[in-house]
Short mmCIF file of C-alpha atoms and ligand atoms in Angstrom, two decimals:
data_model
loop_
_atom_site.label_atom_id
_atom_site.label_comp_id
_atom_site.label_asym_id
_atom_site.label_seq_id
_atom_site.Cartn_x
_atom_site.Cartn_y
_atom_site.Cartn_z
CA MET A 487 -10.97 -3.04 40.66
CA LYS A 488 -8.53 -2.83 37.80
CA LYS A 489 -6.19 0.14 38.02
CA ALA A 490 -7.96 1.33 41.15
CA LEU A 491 -4.70 1.49 43.00
CA LEU A 492 -2.59 3.33 40.49
CA SER A 493 -3.19 6.82 41.76
CA SER A 494 -2.08 5.91 45.25
CA LEU A 495 1.01 3.96 44.32
CA CYS A 496 4.47 5.18 45.05
CA LEU A 497 6.09 4.53 41.71
CA SER A 498 9.53 3.44 42.73
CA ALA A 499 9.47 2.75 46.41
CA ALA A 500 12.85 1.66 47.68
CA ILE A 501 11.68 0.41 51.04
CA SER A 502 13.72 -0.99 53.84
CA PHE A 503 12.20 -4.28 54.80
CA ALA A 504 9.89 -3.72 57.75
CA PRO A 505 8.51 -6.36 60.11
CA ALA A 506 5.76 -8.40 58.50
CA THR A 507 2.54 -6.57 57.83
CA SER A 508 -0.26 -8.85 56.76
CA ALA A 509 -3.45 -7.69 55.14
CA ALA A 510 -6.60 -9.63 55.81
CA ASP A 511 -8.28 -11.27 52.83
CA ILE A 512 -5.11 -11.93 50.82
CA LYS A 513 -5.20 -15.24 48.98
CA LEU A 514 -2.21 -16.96 47.40
CA TYR A 515 -2.98 -19.42 44.59
CA THR A 516 -0.36 -21.76 43.10
CA PHE A 517 -0.46 -22.89 39.46
CA ASN A 518 1.45 -25.63 37.68
CA CYS A 519 2.95 -23.54 34.87
CA GLY A 520 5.13 -26.30 33.51
CA GLU A 521 7.26 -29.35 34.10
CA ILE A 522 10.88 -29.32 33.00
CA ASP A 523 13.20 -32.27 32.58
CA MET A 524 16.63 -30.79 33.16
CA ASN A 525 18.71 -33.22 31.14
CA ASP A 526 22.00 -31.58 32.08
CA LEU A 527 21.89 -30.42 35.68
CA SER A 528 25.56 -29.41 35.52
CA LEU A 529 24.35 -26.09 34.03
CA PHE A 530 22.95 -25.24 37.45
CA ALA A 531 26.23 -25.35 39.38
CA ARG A 532 29.34 -23.69 38.03
CA GLY A 533 31.42 -25.39 40.71
CA GLY A 534 30.63 -28.83 39.24
CA GLU A 535 28.42 -29.91 42.15
CA PHE A 536 25.72 -31.34 39.83
CA ASP A 537 27.93 -32.83 37.13
CA GLY A 538 26.51 -35.94 35.47
CA ARG A 539 23.05 -35.48 36.95
CA THR A 540 19.55 -34.82 35.60
CA ASN A 541 16.48 -33.47 37.41
CA LYS A 542 12.73 -33.27 37.08
CA ALA A 543 11.70 -29.73 37.94
CA GLY A 544 8.40 -27.95 38.25
CA ASP A 545 7.69 -24.40 37.10
CA ALA A 546 5.17 -22.72 39.38
CA CYS A 547 3.44 -19.39 38.98
CA PHE A 548 1.19 -17.64 41.46
CA LEU A 549 -1.80 -15.34 41.80
CA ILE A 550 -2.06 -13.03 44.79
CA ARG A 551 -5.60 -11.76 45.30
CA HIS A 552 -5.49 -8.64 47.46
CA PRO A 553 -8.45 -6.38 48.28
CA LYS A 554 -6.75 -3.69 46.17
CA GLY A 555 -6.15 -5.90 43.11
CA ASP A 556 -4.85 -9.13 41.61
CA LEU A 557 -1.12 -9.68 41.07
CA LEU A 558 0.08 -12.47 38.78
CA TRP A 559 3.62 -13.55 39.64
CA ASP A 560 5.38 -15.26 36.69
CA THR A 561 3.60 -16.73 33.68
CA GLY A 562 5.39 -20.04 33.10
CA LEU A 563 5.90 -21.98 29.88
CA PRO A 564 4.12 -20.90 26.68
CA LYS A 565 0.63 -22.33 26.29
CA ALA A 566 1.56 -23.88 22.91
CA ILE A 567 3.55 -26.50 24.81
CA ALA A 568 0.29 -27.89 26.21
CA GLU A 569 -0.58 -28.99 22.67
CA ALA A 570 2.55 -31.14 22.31
CA GLU A 571 1.48 -34.52 23.66
CA ASP A 572 4.99 -35.74 24.36
CA GLY A 573 6.32 -32.38 25.40
CA PHE A 574 8.75 -30.15 23.57
CA THR A 575 12.52 -30.47 23.55
CA ASN A 576 14.49 -27.24 23.80
CA GLY A 577 18.25 -27.85 24.07
CA PRO A 578 19.00 -29.55 27.40
CA TYR A 579 15.37 -29.24 28.52
CA LYS A 580 12.22 -31.22 27.86
CA LEU A 581 9.21 -29.01 28.52
CA MET A 582 5.70 -30.13 29.37
CA LEU A 583 2.56 -28.21 30.28
CA PRO A 584 -0.31 -30.39 31.56
CA LYS A 585 -2.79 -27.49 31.63
CA THR A 586 -2.56 -23.91 30.39
CA LEU A 587 -2.46 -20.99 32.83
CA ASP A 588 -5.69 -19.70 31.23
CA ALA A 589 -7.45 -22.96 32.01
CA GLN A 590 -6.18 -22.95 35.59
CA LEU A 591 -7.24 -19.32 36.13
CA SER A 592 -10.69 -20.13 34.81
CA GLU A 593 -11.02 -22.82 37.49
CA ILE A 594 -11.13 -20.00 40.04
CA GLY A 595 -13.27 -17.73 37.88
CA VAL A 596 -10.48 -15.42 36.73
CA SER A 597 -9.68 -14.43 33.14
CA ALA A 598 -6.55 -12.77 31.79
CA ASN A 599 -8.46 -9.48 31.47
CA ASP A 600 -9.21 -9.48 35.21
CA ILE A 601 -5.54 -9.32 36.18
CA ASP A 602 -4.62 -5.85 37.48
CA PHE A 603 -0.88 -6.30 37.91
CA VAL A 604 1.64 -8.70 36.41
CA SER A 605 5.22 -9.11 37.52
CA ILE A 606 7.91 -11.65 36.68
CA SER A 607 10.77 -12.84 38.81
CA HIS A 608 12.93 -12.48 35.69
CA SER A 609 12.72 -12.74 31.93
CA HIS A 610 13.81 -16.33 31.18
CA PHE A 611 11.50 -18.22 28.82
CA ASP A 612 10.06 -20.44 31.55
CA HIS A 613 8.74 -17.39 33.44
CA THR A 614 7.52 -15.23 30.55
CA GLY A 615 5.78 -17.82 28.36
CA ASN A 616 2.35 -16.19 28.34
CA LEU A 617 3.27 -12.65 29.25
CA ASN A 618 1.67 -11.13 26.14
CA ASP A 619 -1.72 -12.36 27.42
CA TYR A 620 -1.37 -9.84 30.27
CA ALA A 621 -0.48 -6.77 28.21
CA GLY A 622 -3.70 -5.17 29.52
CA ALA A 623 -2.48 -5.34 33.12
CA THR A 624 -0.03 -2.92 34.71
CA TRP A 625 3.43 -4.42 34.41
CA ILE A 626 5.52 -4.01 37.55
CA VAL A 627 9.11 -4.44 36.45
CA HIS A 628 12.57 -3.86 37.84
CA GLU A 629 14.36 -1.15 35.82
CA ASN A 630 17.35 -3.40 35.14
CA GLU A 631 15.24 -6.31 33.93
CA TYR A 632 13.24 -4.01 31.67
CA ALA A 633 16.45 -2.57 30.19
CA ASP A 634 17.71 -6.09 29.50
CA MET A 635 14.41 -7.33 28.04
CA PHE A 636 14.08 -4.39 25.66
CA SER A 637 17.75 -3.74 24.90
CA ALA A 638 18.59 -2.47 21.41
CA GLU A 639 20.08 -5.87 20.63
CA LYS A 640 16.91 -7.75 21.62
CA ARG A 641 14.62 -5.25 19.90
CA ALA A 642 16.56 -5.93 16.70
CA ASN A 643 15.64 -9.61 16.97
CA PRO A 644 11.83 -9.99 17.08
CA GLN A 645 12.18 -13.65 18.08
CA ALA A 646 14.03 -12.65 21.26
CA ILE A 647 11.13 -10.57 22.53
CA ALA A 648 8.22 -12.46 20.95
CA ALA A 649 6.91 -13.78 24.29
CA TYR A 650 6.47 -10.29 25.71
CA ASP A 651 6.70 -7.70 22.93
CA LYS A 652 3.14 -6.45 23.59
CA LEU A 653 4.19 -5.29 27.05
CA ASP A 654 6.27 -2.58 25.43
CA LYS A 655 3.00 -0.60 25.25
CA SER A 656 1.60 -1.68 28.64
CA GLU A 657 1.14 0.60 31.58
CA LYS A 658 4.24 0.09 33.69
CA ILE A 659 5.51 0.65 37.17
CA LYS A 660 9.29 0.52 36.95
CA PHE A 661 11.22 0.30 40.18
CA THR A 662 14.70 -0.09 41.57
CA GLY A 663 15.35 -1.49 45.02
CA ASP A 664 12.29 -3.22 46.48
CA HIS A 665 8.67 -2.46 45.59
CA ASP A 666 5.70 -2.49 47.98
CA VAL A 667 2.95 -3.57 45.57
CA PHE A 668 -0.17 -2.50 47.48
CA GLY A 669 1.38 0.16 49.71
CA ASP A 670 0.62 -1.73 52.93
CA GLY A 671 3.72 -3.93 53.30
CA SER A 672 1.75 -7.11 52.60
CA VAL A 673 3.25 -7.95 49.20
CA THR A 674 6.81 -6.87 48.44
CA ILE A 675 8.89 -7.48 45.34
CA LEU A 676 12.49 -7.94 46.48
CA SER A 677 15.38 -6.87 44.30
CA LEU A 678 17.76 -9.87 44.32
CA PRO A 679 19.93 -9.58 41.19
CA GLY A 680 22.53 -11.98 39.86
CA HIS A 681 20.57 -14.69 38.08
CA THR A 682 19.61 -11.89 35.68
CA PRO A 683 20.33 -8.13 35.99
CA GLY A 684 16.96 -7.35 37.60
CA HIS A 685 16.00 -10.69 39.14
CA THR A 686 13.39 -10.46 41.92
CA SER A 687 11.74 -12.63 44.57
CA LEU A 688 8.36 -12.02 46.24
CA MET A 689 7.43 -11.78 49.92
CA VAL A 690 3.74 -12.28 50.70
CA ASN A 691 2.52 -11.79 54.27
CA LEU A 692 -0.60 -13.87 54.82
CA GLU A 693 -2.86 -13.46 57.80
CA ASN A 694 -3.19 -17.12 58.74
CA SER A 695 -0.26 -18.82 57.01
CA GLY A 696 2.29 -16.11 57.82
CA PRO A 697 5.01 -14.88 55.50
CA VAL A 698 5.76 -16.79 52.30
CA LEU A 699 8.87 -16.15 50.18
CA LEU A 700 8.68 -17.07 46.50
CA SER A 701 12.24 -17.58 45.29
CA GLY A 702 12.09 -16.79 41.60
CA ASP A 703 15.24 -18.49 40.30
CA LEU A 704 17.56 -17.37 43.09
CA TYR A 705 17.59 -21.12 43.73
CA HIS A 706 16.33 -23.90 41.46
CA LEU A 707 16.47 -26.83 43.90
CA THR A 708 16.47 -27.38 47.64
CA GLU A 709 20.05 -28.57 47.14
CA SER A 710 21.00 -25.34 45.38
CA ARG A 711 19.94 -23.45 48.48
CA GLU A 712 21.85 -25.76 50.79
CA LEU A 713 25.02 -25.73 48.66
CA ARG A 714 24.71 -22.12 47.36
CA THR A 715 25.30 -23.32 43.84
CA ILE A 716 25.39 -20.75 41.06
CA PRO A 717 24.15 -21.63 37.57
CA THR A 718 26.69 -21.29 34.76
CA PHE A 719 24.34 -18.86 32.96
CA ASN A 720 23.83 -16.38 35.82
CA THR A 721 24.74 -12.86 34.77
CA ASN A 722 26.68 -11.92 37.93
CA VAL A 723 28.24 -14.25 40.51
CA GLU A 724 29.01 -11.61 43.15
CA ASP A 725 25.47 -10.19 42.99
CA THR A 726 24.03 -13.70 43.24
CA LEU A 727 25.96 -14.41 46.43
CA LYS A 728 24.87 -11.06 47.93
CA SER A 729 21.28 -11.81 46.96
CA MET A 730 21.47 -15.23 48.61
CA ASP A 731 22.80 -13.61 51.80
CA ARG A 732 20.00 -11.07 51.81
CA PHE A 733 17.30 -13.65 51.03
CA GLU A 734 18.49 -15.90 53.86
CA LYS A 735 18.57 -12.98 56.30
CA LEU A 736 14.99 -12.05 55.36
CA ALA A 737 13.87 -15.68 55.57
CA LYS A 738 15.41 -16.05 59.01
CA GLU A 739 14.15 -12.76 60.42
CA SER A 740 10.63 -13.23 59.12
CA GLY A 741 10.38 -17.00 59.67
CA ALA A 742 8.93 -17.19 56.15
CA ARG A 743 7.96 -20.39 54.40
CA VAL A 744 10.33 -20.51 51.43
CA ILE A 745 8.93 -21.81 48.15
CA ILE A 746 11.58 -22.59 45.53
CA GLN A 747 9.51 -22.16 42.40
CA HIS A 748 11.16 -24.97 40.38
CA GLU A 749 11.29 -27.38 43.37
CA LYS A 750 8.38 -29.80 43.19
CA ASP A 751 8.92 -30.80 46.82
CA ASP A 752 7.94 -27.22 47.74
CA THR A 753 5.17 -26.50 45.25
CA ASP A 754 3.50 -29.93 45.60
CA LYS A 755 2.78 -29.02 49.23
CA MET A 756 0.86 -25.89 48.25
CA PRO A 757 -2.96 -26.14 48.13
CA LYS A 758 -4.34 -27.52 44.86
CA LEU A 759 -6.86 -25.40 42.94
CA PRO A 760 -9.35 -24.11 43.78
CA GLY A 761 -7.57 -24.07 47.14
CA TYR A 762 -5.27 -21.29 48.30
CA LEU A 763 -3.20 -20.11 51.24
CA ASP A 764 -4.53 -17.18 53.22
ZN1 LIG B 1557 15.92 -18.39 35.26
ZN1 LIG B 1558 13.25 -20.71 35.78
#
């Protein structure tokens, strides 16, 4: 059903968040898209709350199967990391990938070419690792994130855009504000900037499991949510705080199950493949 929806999509829908609409037959799959030893957790709290600590984080990505198409949310660490037996050290991080996203998708009978829509919470390397594999899908991207990813400065440095340069030629749906992916209120990309200029989270309204909120990197840990810590590398502190306020309001009003994508305590409780939430 690739591209079937394009003609009916509102290209930059700035919706006000309506009460949960759930579409029957939506399935939410969770993939292990990496494991990250954070060897300097102080980077994740500019107020010093995590000084002297380390953390073992996950790196989840997700597939939403909707009757009108498949949406891949985040693409995790690059598949090459799966080949490094002892992981790969990148600055303050040790990166591991037990199984590639391709291999996990194939467990549920899906190949990269089947994916209709791809969207990323934001453009950091641990969310864009395999993005070029999905250049054939329609890329749904926040205008501000797109502008940052393909800025003149980054275009001048091929290494900076190597993980996603093929998407420059992809079909795109660029949006500002929020974006209702399938036009029925069941899957909404939420504009929650601050971690990066066009950072987003995802609300998925499931028929049986109810609403689920995928955090992106608005928070990295359960503790970050409790303490409202702001990473030292966020692009805008004020926007981050506003985004946290908005996320919490949505979470409260909807009663959503919040999944912090790097928090193993959250993602370990999601169904293991080939299982899913519906
Ligand atoms: Zn990030
Ligand atoms: Zn991340």
